[in-house]
mmCIF file of C-alpha atoms in Angstrom:
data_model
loop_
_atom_site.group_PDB
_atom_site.id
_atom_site.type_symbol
_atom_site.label_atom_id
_atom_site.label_comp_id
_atom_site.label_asym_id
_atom_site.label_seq_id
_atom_site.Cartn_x
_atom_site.Cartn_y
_atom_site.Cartn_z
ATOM 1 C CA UNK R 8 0.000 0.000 0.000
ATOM 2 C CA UNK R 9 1.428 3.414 -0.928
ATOM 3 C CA UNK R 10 2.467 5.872 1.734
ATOM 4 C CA UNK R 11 -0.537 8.713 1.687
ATOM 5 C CA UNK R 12 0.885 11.875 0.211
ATOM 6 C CA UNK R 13 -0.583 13.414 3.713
ATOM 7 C CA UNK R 14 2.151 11.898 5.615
ATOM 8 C CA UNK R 15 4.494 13.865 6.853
ATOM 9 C CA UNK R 16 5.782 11.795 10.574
ATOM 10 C CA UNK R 17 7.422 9.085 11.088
ATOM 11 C CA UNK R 18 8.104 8.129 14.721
ATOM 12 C CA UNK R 19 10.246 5.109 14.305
ATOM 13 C CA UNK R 20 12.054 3.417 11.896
ATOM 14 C CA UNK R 21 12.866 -0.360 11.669
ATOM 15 C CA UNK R 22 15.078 -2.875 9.893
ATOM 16 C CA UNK R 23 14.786 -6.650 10.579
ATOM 17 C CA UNK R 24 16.752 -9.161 10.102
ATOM 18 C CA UNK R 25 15.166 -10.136 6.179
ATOM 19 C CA UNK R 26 15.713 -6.924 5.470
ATOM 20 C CA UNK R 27 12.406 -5.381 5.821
ATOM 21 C CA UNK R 28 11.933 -1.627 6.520
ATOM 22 C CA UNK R 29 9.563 -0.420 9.657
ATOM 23 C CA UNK R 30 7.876 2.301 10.068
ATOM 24 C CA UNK R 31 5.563 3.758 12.551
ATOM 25 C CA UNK R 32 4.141 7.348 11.955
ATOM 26 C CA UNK R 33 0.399 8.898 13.332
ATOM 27 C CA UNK R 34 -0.565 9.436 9.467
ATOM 28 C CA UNK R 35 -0.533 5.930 8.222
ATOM 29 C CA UNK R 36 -0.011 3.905 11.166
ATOM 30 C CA UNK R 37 2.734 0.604 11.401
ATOM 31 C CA UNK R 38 3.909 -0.208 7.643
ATOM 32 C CA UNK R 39 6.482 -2.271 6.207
ATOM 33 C CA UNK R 40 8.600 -1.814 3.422
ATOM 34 C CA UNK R 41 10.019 -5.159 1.422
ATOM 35 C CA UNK R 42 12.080 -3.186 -0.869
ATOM 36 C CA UNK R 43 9.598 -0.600 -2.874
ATOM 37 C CA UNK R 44 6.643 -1.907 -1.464
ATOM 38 C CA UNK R 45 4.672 -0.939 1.467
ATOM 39 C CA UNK R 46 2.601 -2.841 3.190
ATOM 40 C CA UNK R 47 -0.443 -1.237 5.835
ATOM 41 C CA UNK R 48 -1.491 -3.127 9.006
ATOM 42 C CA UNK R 49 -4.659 -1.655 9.737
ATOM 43 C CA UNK R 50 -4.796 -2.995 13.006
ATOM 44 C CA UNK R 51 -5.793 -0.322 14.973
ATOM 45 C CA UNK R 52 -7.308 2.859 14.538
ATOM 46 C CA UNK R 53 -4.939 6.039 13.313
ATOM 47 C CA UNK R 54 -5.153 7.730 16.374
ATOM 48 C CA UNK R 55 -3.348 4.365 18.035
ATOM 49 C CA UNK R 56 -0.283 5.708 16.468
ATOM 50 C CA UNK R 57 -0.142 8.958 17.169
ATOM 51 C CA UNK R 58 1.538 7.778 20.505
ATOM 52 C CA UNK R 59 4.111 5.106 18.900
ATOM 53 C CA UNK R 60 7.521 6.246 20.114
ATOM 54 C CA UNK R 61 9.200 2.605 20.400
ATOM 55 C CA UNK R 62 9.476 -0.398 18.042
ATOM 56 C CA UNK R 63 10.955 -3.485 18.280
ATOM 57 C CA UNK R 64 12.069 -6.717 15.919
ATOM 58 C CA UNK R 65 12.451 -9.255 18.029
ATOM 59 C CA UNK R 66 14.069 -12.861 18.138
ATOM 60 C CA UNK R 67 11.501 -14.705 17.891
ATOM 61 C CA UNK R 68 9.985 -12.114 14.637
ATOM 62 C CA UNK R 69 7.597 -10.421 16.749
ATOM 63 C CA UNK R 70 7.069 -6.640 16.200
ATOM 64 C CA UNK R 71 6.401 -4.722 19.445
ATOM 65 C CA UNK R 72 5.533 -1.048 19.963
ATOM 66 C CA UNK R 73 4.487 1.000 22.788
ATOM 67 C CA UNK R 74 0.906 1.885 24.062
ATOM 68 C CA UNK R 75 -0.055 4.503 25.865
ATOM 69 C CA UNK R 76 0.851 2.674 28.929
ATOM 70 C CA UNK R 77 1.555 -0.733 27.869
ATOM 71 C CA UNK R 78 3.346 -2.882 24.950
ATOM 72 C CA UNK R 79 2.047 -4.772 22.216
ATOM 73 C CA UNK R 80 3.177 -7.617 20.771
ATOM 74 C CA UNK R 81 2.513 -8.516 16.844
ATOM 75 C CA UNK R 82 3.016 -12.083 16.159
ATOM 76 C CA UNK R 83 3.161 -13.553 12.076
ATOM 77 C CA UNK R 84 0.818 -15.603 11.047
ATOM 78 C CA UNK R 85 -0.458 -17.031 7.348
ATOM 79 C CA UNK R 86 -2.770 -14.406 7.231
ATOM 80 C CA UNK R 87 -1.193 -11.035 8.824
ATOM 81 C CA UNK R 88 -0.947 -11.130 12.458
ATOM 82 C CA UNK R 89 -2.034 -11.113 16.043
ATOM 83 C CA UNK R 90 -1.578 -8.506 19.059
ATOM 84 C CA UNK R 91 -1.886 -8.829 22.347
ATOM 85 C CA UNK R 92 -1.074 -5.975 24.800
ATOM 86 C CA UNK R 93 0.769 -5.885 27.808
ATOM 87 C CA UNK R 94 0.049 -3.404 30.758
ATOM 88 C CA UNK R 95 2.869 -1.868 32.411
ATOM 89 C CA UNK R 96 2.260 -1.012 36.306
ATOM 90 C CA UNK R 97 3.465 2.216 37.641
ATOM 91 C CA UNK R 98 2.629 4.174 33.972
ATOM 92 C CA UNK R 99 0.227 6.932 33.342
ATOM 93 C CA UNK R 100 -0.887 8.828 30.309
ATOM 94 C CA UNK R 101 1.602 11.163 30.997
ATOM 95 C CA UNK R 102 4.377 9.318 30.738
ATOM 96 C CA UNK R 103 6.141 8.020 27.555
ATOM 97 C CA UNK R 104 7.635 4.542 26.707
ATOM 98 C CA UNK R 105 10.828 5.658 24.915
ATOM 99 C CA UNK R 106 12.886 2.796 23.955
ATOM 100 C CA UNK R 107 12.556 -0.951 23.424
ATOM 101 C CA UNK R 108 15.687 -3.579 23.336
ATOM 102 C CA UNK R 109 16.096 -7.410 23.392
ATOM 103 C CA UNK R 110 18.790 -8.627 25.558
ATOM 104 C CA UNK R 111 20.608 -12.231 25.293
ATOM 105 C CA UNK R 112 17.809 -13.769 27.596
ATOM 106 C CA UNK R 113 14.772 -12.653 25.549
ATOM 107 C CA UNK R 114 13.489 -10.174 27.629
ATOM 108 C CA UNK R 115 12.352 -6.599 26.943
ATOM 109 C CA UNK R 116 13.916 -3.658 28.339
ATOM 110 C CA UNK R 117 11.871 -0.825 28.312
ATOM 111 C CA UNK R 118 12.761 3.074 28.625
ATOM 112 C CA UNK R 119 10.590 5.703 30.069
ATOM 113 C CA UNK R 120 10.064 9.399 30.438
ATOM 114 C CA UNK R 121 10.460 10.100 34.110
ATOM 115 C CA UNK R 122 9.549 6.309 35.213
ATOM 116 C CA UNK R 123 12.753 4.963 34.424
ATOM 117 C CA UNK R 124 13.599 1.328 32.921
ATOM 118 C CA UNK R 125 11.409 -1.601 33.145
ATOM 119 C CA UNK R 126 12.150 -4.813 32.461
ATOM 120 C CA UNK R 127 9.394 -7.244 31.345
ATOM 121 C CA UNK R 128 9.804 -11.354 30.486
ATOM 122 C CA UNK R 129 7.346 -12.428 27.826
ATOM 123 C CA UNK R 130 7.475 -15.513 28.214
ATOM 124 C CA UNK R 131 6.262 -15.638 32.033
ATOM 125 C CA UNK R 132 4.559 -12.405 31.620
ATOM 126 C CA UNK R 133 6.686 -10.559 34.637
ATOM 127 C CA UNK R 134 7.459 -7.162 34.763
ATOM 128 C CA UNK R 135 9.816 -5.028 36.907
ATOM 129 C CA UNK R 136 11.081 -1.932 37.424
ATOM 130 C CA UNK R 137 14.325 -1.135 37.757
ATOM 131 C CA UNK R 138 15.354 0.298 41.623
ATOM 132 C CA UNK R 139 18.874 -0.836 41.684
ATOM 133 C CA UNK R 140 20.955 2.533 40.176
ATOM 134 C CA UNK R 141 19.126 5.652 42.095
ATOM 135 C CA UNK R 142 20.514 7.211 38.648
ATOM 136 C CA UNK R 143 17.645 5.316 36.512
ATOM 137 C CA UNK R 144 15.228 4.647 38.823
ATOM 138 C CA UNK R 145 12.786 7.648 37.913
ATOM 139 C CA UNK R 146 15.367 8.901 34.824
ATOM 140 C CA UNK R 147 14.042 9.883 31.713
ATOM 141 C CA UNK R 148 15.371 7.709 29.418
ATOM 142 C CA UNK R 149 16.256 8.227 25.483
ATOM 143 C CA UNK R 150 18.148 4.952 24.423
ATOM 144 C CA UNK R 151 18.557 1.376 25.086
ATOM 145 C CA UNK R 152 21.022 -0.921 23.051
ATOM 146 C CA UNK R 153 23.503 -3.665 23.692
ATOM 147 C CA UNK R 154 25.823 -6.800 22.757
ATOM 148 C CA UNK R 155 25.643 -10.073 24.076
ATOM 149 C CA UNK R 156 25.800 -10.074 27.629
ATOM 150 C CA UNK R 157 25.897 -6.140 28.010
ATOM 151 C CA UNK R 158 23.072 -3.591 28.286
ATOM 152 C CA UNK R 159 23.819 0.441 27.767
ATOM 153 C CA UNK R 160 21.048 2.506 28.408
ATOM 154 C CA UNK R 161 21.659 6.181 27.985
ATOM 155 C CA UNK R 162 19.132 9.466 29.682
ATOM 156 C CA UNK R 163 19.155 13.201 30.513
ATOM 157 C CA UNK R 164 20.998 11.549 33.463
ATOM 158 C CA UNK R 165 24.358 10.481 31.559
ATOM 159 C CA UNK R 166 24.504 6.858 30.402
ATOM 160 C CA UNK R 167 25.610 3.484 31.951
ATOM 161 C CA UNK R 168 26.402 -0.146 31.056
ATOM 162 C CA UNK R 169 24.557 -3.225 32.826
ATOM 163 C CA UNK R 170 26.838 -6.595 32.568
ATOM 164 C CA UNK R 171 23.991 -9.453 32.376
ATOM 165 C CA UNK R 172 24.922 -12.488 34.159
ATOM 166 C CA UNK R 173 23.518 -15.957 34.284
ATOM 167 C CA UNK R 174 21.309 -14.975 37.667
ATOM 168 C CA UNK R 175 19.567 -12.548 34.999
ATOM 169 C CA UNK R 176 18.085 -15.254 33.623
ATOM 170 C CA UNK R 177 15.608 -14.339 36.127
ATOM 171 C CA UNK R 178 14.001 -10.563 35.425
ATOM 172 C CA UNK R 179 14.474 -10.364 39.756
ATOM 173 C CA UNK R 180 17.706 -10.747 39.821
ATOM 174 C CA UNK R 181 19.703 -7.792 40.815
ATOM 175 C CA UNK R 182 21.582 -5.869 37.478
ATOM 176 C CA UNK R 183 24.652 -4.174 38.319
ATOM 177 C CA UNK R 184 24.700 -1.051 36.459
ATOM 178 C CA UNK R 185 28.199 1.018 35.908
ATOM 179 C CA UNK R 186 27.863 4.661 34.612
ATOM 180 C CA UNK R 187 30.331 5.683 31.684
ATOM 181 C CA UNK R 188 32.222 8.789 32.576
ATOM 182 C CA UNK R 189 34.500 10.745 30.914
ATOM 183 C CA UNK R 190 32.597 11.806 27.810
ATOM 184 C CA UNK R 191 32.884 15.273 27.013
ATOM 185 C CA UNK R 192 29.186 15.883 25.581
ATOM 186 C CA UNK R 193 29.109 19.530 27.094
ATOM 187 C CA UNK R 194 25.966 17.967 28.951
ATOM 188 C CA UNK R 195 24.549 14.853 30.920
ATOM 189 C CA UNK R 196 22.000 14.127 27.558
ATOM 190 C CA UNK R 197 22.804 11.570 25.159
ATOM 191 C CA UNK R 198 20.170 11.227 23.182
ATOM 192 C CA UNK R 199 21.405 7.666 21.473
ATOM 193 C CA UNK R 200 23.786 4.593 22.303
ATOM 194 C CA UNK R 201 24.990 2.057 19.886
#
């Protein structure tokens, strides 16, 4: 389906591993892009998207994006796909989901405006926040990424790294975080990490 020549936003962008281009934008809601093509999931009304700040491929080729104050997962199937939505305690409709990352275990990490990082297991359905850096525990937060066993998450607070180990198997486990100093930004934003 061709982008409307109304659209003007996009909120987030996407590539997954087959290549596939993501995009999320109020005008025309969650599309995907197989090389020229697009490709409209009407899912949900327009207005849904309007508050899409966060999108995620996941490992298991899921797409998830943020709610108002909760996640939802798109799973494939034959014919298109299925959501299902996932509150998040502690959130209001004032308060923005951010960013989304995978880490090695399969669960989400989840950045906030002003409530800080969650971390949520799909598979069991938990969900925590984050009280273990006083940094990040109500931090607004603008990026998550990572490699293997290692987490950065970056805010208007400065940025840090979390070193997963096997006790993070389980989301209650306590994460060690360790800020990164020493980068001459002019400022305590960073606004991405890669």
């Amino acid at each position: 389906v061709p982008v409307p020549a109304s659209a003007t936003y996009i909120s987030q962008l996407l590539r997954d591993k087959q290549g596939n281009i993501w995009m999320a934008g109020p005008d025309y809601g969650l599309s995907r892009s197989p090389g020229n093509d697009l490709r409209l999931f009407a899912l949900y009304p327009p207005a849904f998207f309007e508050t899409i700040h966060a999108i995620l491929y996941d490992s298991q080729g899921n797409i998830w994006v943020n709610d108002d104050m909760a996640l939802i997962r798109f799973t494939p199937q034959q014919q298109g796909f299925v959501s299902k939505k996932f509150p998040i305690p502690g959130l209001d409709f004032a308060t923005d989901i951010t960013a989304l990352y995978e880490d090695i275990y399969q669960h989400i990490w989840i950045g906030t405006m002003g409530k800080g990082i969650y971390v949520f297991n799909p598979t069991t359905g938990q969900m925590r926040q984050l009280d273990e850096s006083a940094v990040f525990k109500n931090a607004s937060l603008l990026s998550i990424s990572g490699k293997d066993s290692t987490v950065f998450v970056c805010s208007m607070q400065g940025a840090s790294s979390i070193t997963l180990s096997g006790e993070n198997k389980n989301i209650n486990a306590p994460y060690s975080f360790k800020g990164i100093h020493n980068i001459n930004t002019g400022s305590n934003y960073i606004y991405s990490i890669f």
